[in-house]
CSV table of C-alpha atoms and ligand atoms in Angstrom, one decimal:
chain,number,residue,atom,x,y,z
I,25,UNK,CA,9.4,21.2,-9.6
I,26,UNK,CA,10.4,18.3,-11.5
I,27,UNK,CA,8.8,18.2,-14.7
I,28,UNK,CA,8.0,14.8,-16.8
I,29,UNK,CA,10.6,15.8,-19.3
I,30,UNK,CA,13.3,15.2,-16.7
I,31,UNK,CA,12.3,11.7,-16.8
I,32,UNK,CA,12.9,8.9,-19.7
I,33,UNK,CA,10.5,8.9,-22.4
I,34,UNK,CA,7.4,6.2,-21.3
I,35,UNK,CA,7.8,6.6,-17.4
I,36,UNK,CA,4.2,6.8,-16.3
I,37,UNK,CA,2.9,8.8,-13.7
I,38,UNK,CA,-0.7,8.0,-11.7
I,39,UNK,CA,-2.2,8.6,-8.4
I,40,UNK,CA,-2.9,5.6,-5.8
I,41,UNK,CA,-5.7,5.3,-3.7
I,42,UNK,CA,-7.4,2.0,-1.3
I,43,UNK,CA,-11.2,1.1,-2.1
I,44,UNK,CA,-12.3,1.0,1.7
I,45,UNK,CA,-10.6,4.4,2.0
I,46,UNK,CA,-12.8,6.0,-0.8
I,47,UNK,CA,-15.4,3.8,-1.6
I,48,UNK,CA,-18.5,4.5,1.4
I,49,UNK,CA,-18.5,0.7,2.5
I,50,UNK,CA,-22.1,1.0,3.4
I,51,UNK,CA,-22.7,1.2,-0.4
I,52,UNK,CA,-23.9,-1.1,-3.1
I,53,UNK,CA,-24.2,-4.6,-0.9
I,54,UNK,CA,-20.1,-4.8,0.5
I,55,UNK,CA,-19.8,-7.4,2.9
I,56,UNK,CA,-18.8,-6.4,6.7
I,57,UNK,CA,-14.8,-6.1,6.9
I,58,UNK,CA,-12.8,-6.4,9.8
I,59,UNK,CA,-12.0,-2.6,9.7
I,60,UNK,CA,-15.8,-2.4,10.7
I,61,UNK,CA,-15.2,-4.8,13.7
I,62,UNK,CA,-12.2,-2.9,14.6
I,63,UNK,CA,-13.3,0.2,14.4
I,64,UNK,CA,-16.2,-0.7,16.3
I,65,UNK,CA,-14.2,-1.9,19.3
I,66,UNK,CA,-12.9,1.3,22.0
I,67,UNK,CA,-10.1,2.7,21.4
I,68,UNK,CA,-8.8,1.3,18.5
I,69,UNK,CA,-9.6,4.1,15.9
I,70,UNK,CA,-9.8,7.9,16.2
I,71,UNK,CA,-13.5,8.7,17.3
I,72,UNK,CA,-14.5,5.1,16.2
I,73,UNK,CA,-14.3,6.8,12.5
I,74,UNK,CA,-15.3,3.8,10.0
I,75,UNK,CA,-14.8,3.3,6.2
I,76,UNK,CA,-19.1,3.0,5.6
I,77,UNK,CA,-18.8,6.5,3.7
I,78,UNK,CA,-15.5,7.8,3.0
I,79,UNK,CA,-15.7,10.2,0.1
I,80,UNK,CA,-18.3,8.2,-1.1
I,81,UNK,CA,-16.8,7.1,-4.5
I,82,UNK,CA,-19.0,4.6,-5.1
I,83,UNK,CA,-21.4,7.5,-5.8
I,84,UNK,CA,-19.1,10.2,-6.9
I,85,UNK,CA,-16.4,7.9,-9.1
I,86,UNK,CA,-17.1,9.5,-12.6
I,87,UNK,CA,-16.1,13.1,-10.8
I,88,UNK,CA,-13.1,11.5,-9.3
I,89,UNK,CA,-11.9,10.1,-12.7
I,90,UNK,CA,-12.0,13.4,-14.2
I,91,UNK,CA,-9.7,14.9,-11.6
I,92,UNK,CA,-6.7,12.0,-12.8
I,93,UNK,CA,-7.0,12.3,-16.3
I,94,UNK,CA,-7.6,16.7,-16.0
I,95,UNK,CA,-4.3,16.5,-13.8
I,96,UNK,CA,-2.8,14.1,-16.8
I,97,UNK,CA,-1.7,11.3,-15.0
I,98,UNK,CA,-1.3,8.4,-17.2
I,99,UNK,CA,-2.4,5.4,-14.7
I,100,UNK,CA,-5.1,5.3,-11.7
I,101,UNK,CA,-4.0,2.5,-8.9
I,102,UNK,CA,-7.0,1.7,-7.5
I,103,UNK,CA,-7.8,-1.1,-5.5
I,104,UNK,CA,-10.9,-4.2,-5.4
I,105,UNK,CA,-12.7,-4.6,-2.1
I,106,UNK,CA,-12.8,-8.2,-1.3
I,107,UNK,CA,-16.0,-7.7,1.2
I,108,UNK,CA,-17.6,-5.8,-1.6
I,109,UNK,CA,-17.0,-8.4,-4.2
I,110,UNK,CA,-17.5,-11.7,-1.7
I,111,UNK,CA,-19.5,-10.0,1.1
I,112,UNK,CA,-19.0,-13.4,3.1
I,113,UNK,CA,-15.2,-13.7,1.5
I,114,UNK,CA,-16.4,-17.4,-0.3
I,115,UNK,CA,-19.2,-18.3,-1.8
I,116,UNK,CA,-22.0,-16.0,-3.6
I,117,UNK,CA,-20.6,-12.9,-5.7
I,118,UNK,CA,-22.3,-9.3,-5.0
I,119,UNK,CA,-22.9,-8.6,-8.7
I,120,UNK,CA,-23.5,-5.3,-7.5
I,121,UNK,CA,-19.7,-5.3,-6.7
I,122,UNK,CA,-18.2,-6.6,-9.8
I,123,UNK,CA,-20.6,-4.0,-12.0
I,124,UNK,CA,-19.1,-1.1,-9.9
I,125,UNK,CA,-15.8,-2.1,-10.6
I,126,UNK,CA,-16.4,-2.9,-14.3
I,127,UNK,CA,-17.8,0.4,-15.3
I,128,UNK,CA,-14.9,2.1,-13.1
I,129,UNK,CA,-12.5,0.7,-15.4
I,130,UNK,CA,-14.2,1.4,-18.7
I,131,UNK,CA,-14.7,5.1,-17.2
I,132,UNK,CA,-10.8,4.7,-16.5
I,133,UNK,CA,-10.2,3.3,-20.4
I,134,UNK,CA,-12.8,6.3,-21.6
I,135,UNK,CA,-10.6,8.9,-19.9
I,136,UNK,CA,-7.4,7.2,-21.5
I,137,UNK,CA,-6.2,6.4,-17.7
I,138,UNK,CA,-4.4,3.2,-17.7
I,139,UNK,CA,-6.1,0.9,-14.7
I,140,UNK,CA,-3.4,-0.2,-11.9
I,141,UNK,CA,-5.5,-2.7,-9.9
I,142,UNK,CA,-4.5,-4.0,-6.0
I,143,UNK,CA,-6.4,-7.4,-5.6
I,144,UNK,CA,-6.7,-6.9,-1.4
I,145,UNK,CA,-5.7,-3.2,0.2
I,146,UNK,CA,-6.6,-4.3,3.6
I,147,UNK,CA,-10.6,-4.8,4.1
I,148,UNK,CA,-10.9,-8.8,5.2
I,149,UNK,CA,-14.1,-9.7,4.7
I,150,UNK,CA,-15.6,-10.5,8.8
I,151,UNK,CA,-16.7,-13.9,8.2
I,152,UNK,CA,-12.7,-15.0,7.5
I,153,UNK,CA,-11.4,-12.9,10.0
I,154,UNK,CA,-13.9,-15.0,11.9
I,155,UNK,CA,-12.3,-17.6,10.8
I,156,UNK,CA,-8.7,-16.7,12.2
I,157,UNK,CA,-8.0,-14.3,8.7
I,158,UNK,CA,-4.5,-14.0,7.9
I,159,UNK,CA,-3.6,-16.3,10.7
I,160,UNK,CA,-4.8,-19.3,8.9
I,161,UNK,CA,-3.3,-21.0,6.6
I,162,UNK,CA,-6.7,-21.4,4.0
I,163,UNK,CA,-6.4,-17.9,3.3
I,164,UNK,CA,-3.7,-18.3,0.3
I,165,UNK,CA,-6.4,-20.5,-1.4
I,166,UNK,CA,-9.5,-18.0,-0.5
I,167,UNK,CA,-7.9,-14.9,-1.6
I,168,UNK,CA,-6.6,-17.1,-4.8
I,169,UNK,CA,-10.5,-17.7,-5.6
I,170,UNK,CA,-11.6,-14.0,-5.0
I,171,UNK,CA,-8.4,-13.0,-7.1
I,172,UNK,CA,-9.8,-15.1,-9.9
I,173,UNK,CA,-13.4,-13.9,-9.9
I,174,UNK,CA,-12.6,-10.2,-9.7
I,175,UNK,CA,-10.0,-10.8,-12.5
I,176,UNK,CA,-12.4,-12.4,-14.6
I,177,UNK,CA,-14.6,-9.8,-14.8
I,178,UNK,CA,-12.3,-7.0,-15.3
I,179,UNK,CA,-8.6,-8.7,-16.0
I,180,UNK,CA,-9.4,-8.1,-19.9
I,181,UNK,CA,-8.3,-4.4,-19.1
I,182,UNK,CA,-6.1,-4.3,-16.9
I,183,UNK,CA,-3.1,-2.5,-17.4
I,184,UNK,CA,-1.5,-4.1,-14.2
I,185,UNK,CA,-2.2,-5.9,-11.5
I,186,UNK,CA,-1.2,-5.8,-7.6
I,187,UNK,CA,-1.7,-9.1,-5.3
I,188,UNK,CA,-1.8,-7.9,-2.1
I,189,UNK,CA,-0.8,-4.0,-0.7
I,190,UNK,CA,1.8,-3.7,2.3
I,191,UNK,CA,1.9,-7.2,3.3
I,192,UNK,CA,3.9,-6.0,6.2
I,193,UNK,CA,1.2,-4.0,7.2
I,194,UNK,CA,-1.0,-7.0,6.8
I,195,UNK,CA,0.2,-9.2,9.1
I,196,UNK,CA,2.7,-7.2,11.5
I,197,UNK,CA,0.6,-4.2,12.1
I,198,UNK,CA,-2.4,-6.6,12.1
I,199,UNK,CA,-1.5,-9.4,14.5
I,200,UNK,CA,1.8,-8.0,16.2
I,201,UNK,CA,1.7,-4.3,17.6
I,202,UNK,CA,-2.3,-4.6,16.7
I,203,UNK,CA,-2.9,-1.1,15.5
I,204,UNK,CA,-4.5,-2.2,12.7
I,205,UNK,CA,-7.6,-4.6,11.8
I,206,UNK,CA,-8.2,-7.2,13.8
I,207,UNK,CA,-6.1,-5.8,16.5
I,208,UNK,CA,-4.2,-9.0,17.4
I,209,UNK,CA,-1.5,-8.6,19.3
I,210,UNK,CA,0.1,-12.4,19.3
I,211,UNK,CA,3.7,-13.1,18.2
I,212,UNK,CA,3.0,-16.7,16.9
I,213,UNK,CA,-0.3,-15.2,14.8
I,214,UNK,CA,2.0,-12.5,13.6
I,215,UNK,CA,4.8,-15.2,12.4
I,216,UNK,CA,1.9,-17.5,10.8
I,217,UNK,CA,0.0,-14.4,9.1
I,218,UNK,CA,3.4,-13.2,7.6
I,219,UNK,CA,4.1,-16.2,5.6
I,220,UNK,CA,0.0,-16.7,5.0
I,221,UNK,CA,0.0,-13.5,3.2
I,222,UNK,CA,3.3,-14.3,1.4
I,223,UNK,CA,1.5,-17.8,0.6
I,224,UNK,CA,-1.7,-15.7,-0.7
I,225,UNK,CA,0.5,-13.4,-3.0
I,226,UNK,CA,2.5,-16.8,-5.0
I,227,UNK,CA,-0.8,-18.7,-4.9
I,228,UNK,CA,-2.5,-15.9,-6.9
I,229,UNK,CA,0.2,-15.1,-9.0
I,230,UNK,CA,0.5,-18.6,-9.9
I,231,UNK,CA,-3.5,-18.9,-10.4
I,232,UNK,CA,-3.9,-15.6,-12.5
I,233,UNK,CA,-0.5,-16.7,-14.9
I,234,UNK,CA,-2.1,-20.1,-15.2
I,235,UNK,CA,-5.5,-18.5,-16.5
I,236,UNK,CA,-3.4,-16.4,-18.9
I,237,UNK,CA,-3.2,-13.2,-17.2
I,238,UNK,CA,0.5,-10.9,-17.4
I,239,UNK,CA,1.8,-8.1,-16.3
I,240,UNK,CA,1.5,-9.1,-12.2
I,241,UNK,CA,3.2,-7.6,-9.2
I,242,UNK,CA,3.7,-7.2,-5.6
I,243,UNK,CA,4.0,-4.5,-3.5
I,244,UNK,CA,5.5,-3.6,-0.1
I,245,UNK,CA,6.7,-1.0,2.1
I,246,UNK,CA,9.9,0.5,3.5
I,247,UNK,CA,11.0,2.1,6.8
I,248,UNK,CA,14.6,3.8,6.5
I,249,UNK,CA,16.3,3.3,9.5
I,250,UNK,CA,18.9,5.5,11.1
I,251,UNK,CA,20.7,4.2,14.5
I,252,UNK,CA,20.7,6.1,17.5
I,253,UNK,CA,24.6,4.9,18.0
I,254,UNK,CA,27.3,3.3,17.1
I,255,UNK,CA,26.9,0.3,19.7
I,256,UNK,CA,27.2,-3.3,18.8
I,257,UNK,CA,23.4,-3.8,20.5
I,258,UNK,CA,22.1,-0.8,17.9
I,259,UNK,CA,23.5,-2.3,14.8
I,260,UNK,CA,22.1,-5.6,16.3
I,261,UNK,CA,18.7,-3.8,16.3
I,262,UNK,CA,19.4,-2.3,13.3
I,263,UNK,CA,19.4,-5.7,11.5
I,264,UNK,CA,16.5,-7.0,13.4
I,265,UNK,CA,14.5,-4.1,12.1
I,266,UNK,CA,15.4,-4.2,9.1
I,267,UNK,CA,15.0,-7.7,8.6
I,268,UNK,CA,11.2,-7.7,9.5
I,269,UNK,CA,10.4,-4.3,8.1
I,270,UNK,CA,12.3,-4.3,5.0
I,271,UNK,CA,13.5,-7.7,3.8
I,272,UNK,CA,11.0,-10.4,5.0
I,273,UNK,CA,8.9,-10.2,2.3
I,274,UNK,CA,11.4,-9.0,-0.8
I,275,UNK,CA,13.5,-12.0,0.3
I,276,UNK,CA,10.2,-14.4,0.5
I,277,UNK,CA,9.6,-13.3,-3.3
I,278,UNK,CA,13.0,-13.2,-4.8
I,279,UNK,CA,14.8,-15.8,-2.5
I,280,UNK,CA,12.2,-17.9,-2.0
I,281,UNK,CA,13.6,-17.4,1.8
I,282,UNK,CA,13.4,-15.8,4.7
I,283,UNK,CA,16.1,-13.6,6.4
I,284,UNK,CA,18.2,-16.4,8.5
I,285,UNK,CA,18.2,-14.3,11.6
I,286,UNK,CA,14.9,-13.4,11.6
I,287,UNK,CA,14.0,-17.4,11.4
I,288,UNK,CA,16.3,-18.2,14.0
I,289,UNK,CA,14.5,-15.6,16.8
I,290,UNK,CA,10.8,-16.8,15.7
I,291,UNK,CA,10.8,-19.7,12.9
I,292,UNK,CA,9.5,-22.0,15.4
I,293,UNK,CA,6.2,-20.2,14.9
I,294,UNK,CA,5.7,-20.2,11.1
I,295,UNK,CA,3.6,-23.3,9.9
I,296,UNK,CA,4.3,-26.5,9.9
I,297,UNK,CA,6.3,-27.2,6.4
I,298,UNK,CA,6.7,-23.5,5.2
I,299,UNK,CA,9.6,-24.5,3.7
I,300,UNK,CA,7.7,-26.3,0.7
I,301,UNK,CA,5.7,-23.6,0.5
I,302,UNK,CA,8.4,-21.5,-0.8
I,303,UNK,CA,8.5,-21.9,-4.4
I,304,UNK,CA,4.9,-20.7,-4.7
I,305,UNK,CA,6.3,-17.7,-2.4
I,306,UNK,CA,8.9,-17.0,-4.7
I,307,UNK,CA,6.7,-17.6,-8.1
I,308,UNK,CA,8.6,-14.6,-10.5
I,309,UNK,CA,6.1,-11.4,-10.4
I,310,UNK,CA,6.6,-9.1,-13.4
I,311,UNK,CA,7.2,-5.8,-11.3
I,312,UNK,CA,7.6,-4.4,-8.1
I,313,UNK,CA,5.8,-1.8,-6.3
I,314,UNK,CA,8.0,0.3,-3.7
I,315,UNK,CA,5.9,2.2,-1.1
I,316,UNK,CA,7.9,4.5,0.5
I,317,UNK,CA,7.4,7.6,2.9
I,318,UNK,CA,9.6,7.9,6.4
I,319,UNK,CA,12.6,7.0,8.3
I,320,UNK,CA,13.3,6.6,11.8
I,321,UNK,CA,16.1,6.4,14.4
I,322,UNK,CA,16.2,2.6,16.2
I,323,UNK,CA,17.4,1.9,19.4
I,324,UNK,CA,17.8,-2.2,21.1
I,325,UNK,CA,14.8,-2.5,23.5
I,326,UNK,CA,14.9,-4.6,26.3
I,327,UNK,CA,11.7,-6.4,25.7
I,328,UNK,CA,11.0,-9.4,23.6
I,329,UNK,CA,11.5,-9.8,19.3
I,330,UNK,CA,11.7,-7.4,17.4
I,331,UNK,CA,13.2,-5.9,20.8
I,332,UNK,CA,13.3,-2.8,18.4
I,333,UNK,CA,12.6,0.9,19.9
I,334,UNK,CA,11.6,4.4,17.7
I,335,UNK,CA,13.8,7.3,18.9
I,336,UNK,CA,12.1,10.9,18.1
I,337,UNK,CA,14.3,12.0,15.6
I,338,UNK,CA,15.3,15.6,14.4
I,339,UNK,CA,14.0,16.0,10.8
I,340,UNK,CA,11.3,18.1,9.7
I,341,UNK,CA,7.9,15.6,10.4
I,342,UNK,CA,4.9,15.6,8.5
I,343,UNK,CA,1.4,15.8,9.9
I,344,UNK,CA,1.8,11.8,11.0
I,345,UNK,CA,4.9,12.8,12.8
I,346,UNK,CA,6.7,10.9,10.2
I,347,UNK,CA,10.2,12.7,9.8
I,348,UNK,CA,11.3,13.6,5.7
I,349,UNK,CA,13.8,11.3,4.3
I,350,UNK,CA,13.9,11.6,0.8
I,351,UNK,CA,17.3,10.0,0.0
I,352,UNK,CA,15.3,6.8,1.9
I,353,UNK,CA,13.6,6.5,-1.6
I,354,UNK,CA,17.3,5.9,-3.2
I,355,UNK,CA,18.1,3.8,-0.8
I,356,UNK,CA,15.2,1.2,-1.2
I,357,UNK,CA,15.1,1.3,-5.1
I,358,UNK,CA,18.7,0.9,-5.1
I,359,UNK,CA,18.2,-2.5,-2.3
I,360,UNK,CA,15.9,-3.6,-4.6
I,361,UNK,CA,17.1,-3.9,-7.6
I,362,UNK,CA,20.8,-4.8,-6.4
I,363,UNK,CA,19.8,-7.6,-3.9
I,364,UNK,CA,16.6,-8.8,-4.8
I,365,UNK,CA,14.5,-7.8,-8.0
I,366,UNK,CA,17.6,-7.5,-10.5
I,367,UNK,CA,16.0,-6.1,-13.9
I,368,UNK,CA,12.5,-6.3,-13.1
I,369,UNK,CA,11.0,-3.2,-13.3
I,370,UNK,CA,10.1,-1.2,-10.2
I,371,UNK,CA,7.1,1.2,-9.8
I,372,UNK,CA,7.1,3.4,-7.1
I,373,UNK,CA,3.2,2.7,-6.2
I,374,UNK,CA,2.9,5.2,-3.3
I,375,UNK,CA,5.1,8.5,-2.1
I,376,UNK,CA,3.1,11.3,-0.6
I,377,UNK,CA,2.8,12.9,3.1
I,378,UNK,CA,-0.2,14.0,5.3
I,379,UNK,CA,-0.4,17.6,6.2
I,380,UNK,CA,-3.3,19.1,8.2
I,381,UNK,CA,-4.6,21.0,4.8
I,382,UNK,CA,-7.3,23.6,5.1
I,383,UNK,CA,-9.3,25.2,2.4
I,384,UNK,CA,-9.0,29.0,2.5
I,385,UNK,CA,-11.0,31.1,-0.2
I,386,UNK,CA,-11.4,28.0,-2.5
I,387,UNK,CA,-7.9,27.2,-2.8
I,388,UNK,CA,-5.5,24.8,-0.3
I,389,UNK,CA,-1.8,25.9,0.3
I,390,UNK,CA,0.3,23.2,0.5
I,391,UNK,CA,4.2,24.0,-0.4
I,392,UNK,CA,5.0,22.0,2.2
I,393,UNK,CA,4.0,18.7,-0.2
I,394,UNK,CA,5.3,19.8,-3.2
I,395,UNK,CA,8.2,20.2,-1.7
I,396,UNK,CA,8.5,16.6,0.1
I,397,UNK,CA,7.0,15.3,-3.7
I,398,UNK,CA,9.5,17.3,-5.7
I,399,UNK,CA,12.6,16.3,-3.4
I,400,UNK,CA,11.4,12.5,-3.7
I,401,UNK,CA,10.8,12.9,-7.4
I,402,UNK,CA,14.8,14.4,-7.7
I,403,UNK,CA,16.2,11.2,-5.7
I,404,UNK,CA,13.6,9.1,-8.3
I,405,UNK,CA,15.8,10.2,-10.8
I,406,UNK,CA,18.9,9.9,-9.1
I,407,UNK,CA,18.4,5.9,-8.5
I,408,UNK,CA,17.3,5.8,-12.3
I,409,UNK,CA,20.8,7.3,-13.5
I,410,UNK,CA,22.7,5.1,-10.6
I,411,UNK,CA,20.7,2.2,-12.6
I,412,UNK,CA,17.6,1.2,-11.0
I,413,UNK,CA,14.9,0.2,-13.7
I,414,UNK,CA,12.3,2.3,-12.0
I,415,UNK,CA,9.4,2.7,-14.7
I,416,UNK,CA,6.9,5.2,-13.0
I,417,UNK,CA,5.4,6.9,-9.9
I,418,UNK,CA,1.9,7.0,-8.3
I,419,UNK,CA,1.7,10.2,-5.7
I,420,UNK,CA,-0.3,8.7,-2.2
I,421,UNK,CA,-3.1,10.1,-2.3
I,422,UNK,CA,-5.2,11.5,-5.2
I,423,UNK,CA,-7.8,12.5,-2.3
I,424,UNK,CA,-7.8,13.1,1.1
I,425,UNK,CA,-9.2,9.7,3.2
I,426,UNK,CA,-10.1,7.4,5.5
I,427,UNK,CA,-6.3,6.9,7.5
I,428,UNK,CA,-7.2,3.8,9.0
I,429,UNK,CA,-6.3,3.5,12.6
I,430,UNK,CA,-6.3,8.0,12.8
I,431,UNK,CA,-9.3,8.0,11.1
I,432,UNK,CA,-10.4,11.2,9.1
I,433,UNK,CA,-7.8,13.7,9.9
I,434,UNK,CA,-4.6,12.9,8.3
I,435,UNK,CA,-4.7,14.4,5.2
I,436,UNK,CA,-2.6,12.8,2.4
I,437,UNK,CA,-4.6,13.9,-0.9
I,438,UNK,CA,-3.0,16.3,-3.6
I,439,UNK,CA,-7.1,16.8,-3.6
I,440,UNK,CA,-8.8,18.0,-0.2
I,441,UNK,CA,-12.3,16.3,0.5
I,442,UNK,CA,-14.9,18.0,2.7
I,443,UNK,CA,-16.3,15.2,4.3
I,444,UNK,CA,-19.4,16.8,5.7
I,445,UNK,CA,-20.1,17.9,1.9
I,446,UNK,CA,-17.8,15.6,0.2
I,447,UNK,CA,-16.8,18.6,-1.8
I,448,UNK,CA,-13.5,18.1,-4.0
I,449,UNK,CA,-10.6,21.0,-4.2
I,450,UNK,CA,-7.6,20.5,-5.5
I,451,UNK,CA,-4.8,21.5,-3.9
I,452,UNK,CA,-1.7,23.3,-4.9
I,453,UNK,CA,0.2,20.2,-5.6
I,454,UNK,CA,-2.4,19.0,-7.5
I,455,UNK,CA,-2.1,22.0,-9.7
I,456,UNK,CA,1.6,21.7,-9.2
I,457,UNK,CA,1.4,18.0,-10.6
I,458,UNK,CA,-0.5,19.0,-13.3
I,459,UNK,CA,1.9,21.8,-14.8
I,460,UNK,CA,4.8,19.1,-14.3
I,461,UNK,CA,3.0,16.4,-16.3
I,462,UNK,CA,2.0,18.7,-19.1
I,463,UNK,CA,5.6,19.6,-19.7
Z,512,IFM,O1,-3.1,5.3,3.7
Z,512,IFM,C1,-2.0,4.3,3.7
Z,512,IFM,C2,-2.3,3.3,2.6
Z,512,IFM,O2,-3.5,2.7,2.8
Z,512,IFM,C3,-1.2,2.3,2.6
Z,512,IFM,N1,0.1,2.9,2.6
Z,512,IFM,C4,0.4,4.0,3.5
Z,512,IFM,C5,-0.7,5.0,3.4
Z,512,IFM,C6,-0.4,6.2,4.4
Z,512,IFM,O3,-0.3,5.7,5.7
């Protein structure tokens, strides 16, 4: 496996995780999220499975700690539940909330872990969902206020900090194909949540810069697409997919614009004067998060935008069905930093693959992820000699969790959790990880 050696001297390595995917929402006076409305709602999530216990971190943190720095990662990204913090989303603080999250980053500090913080990783308190959520426009200013107050309890020691994760995921897989929280499935609330959430991310990373905090980000995801042929209609689909799933958002922060074509099909839904909204869109971050994991074959549909279809491709899959890709990773680091982010540096804040894990006489076999992190970690290094100012990695998932819309059973930890006894055991790529860091 690639060891840390093989990698310039300072290039950090950390684990990733999502607060309402480890925390046990039910705990400690969070507020009701939308993922508790939409899991509550038939159909929408494998057995109904909600985020109220998780692996119970909000119990079990200290234990959890130990397993990052024991493995020697250098950084923990962890993220700040907005329902836990602002159980209505405005209005009165849960100090409850804000004391979890300070003593989890003095445990980090104590443990020499340097803290990674995501401001919003998807759990939208009820009462703005209520409110229309990402679909309306006061969200930028809401999530600015919550980013503020969480920041100025725990900003003096932060290492880093994350506006918003995925915004894609956000808003397309939130309002569009509705197979995440709340479920909407409405092209104009789509259109409106994808530059609400874009608006969100500059008006918090102009609020926290104003109040003197440094070292801010964003971070979003990639699909690698593959075409199913050499048509005119595919590549035509290719550009369309790629626009929405890859460059929306990158072009939003480092273009202060969005893809022409993808305007053209569906501007006439984004809010009235977006444009002047793009300078705060665009407002210069200091690094970039890449989360990458899969690629896909595309095909033209028939129906209406994206008019994108999946083709099942041929490549090994992982337990998601997601098919192995690792030159994908290369690809998007290298887009990055040669269309969009230049020499700001670029983190890759989550890389990791779900595989139906089971414990067998205390231990968990899984070659098949240290082999998908290993071949990722070799085309990590490739960008960085091709160029690419790519300044660490942070493995998805330090534990097994709560998979949002699949609930409990796609496992993506390098440590399996026994949800009935919330037992921890590292897997084999944990110990894998572990040997690499140390050398
Ligand atoms: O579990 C998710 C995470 O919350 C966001 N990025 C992708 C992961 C795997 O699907």
């Amino acid at each position: 496996m690639y060891k840390r050696s093989d990698f310039p001297a300072g290039f950090q390595f950390g684990a990733s995780t999502a607060a309402y995917q480890i925390e046990g929402h039910s705990f400690g006076g969070a507020g009701r999220t939308h993922w508790d409305d939409f899991a509550a709602t038939s159909g929408n999530v494998v057995r109904a499975e909600n985020g109220a216990v998780a692996c119970d971190h909000y119990h079990r943190w200290e234990a959890d700690l130990d397993l990052i720095r024991d493995a020697g990662f250098d950084a923990y990204r962890f993220s700040t539940s907005w329902a836990r913090v602002l159980p209505e989303g405005r209005g009165a603080v849960n100090a409850e909330g804000l004391d979890f999250y300070d003593r989890l980053v003095d445990g980090m500090l104590e443990r020499g872990i340097k803290p990674m913080i995501t401001l919003y990783h998807w759990e939208l308190p009820s009462a703005l969902a209520d409110l229309g959520g990402w679909a309306n426009n006061d969200v930028a200013k809401w999530f600015a206020d919550y980013a503020e107050i969480i920041m100025g309890r725990v900003g003096d020691r932060i290492w880093k900090t994350a506006t918003i994760n995925e915004l894609y995921c956000v808003s397309v897989l939130g309002y569009l194909t509705g197979h995440h929280a709340p479920g909407t499935r409405n092209v104009r609330a789509a259109v409106r949540a994808m530059h609400n959430v874009s608006l969100a991310h500059g008006t918090a990373v102009e609020a926290l810069r104003a109040a003197g905090y440094g070292d801010l980000g964003a971070v979003c995801n990639f699909t690698h697409h593959r075409p199913v042929d050499d048509s005119p209609e595919t590549a035509a689909a290719m550009q369309r997919a790629d626009d929405l799933d890859n460059r929306f958002f990158l072009s939003g922060f480092f273009k202060g614009a969005y893809p022409e074509g993808l305007v053209e099909l569906v501007g006439q839904h984004l809010p009235e004067g977006w444009q002047d909204d793009m300078k705060t869109v665009s407002t210069p971050v200091d690094w970039l998060g890449v989360n990458y994991y899969f690629s896909t074959i595309v095909a033209a549909d028939d129906g209406p935008w994206p008019a994108v279809r999946q083709v099942e491709g041929p490549l090994p899959k992982t337990q998601m069905g997601w098919e192995i890709y690792p030159d994908g990773l290369r690809h998007f680091l290298r887009m990055c930093a040669d269309e969009y982010s230049g020499e700001t540096p670029l983190y890759i804040t989550e890389n990791g693959m779900a595989n139906a894990d089971l414990v067998d006489g205390g231990a968990v076999a899984d070659q098949v992820r240290i082999d998908y992190l290993d071949q990722h970690f070799a085309k990590a290094r490739q960008a960085i000699d091709e160029g690419v100012p790519l300044e660490g990695y942070f493995v998805w998932s330090l534990m097994d969790n709560y998979e949002w819309a699949l609930g409990y059973e796609k496992r993506f930890g390098i440590v399996h959790v026994d949800f009935d006894s919330q037992e921890r055991t590292p897997k084999a790529s944990y110990h894998a990880l572990k040997a690499a860091l140390a050398s």
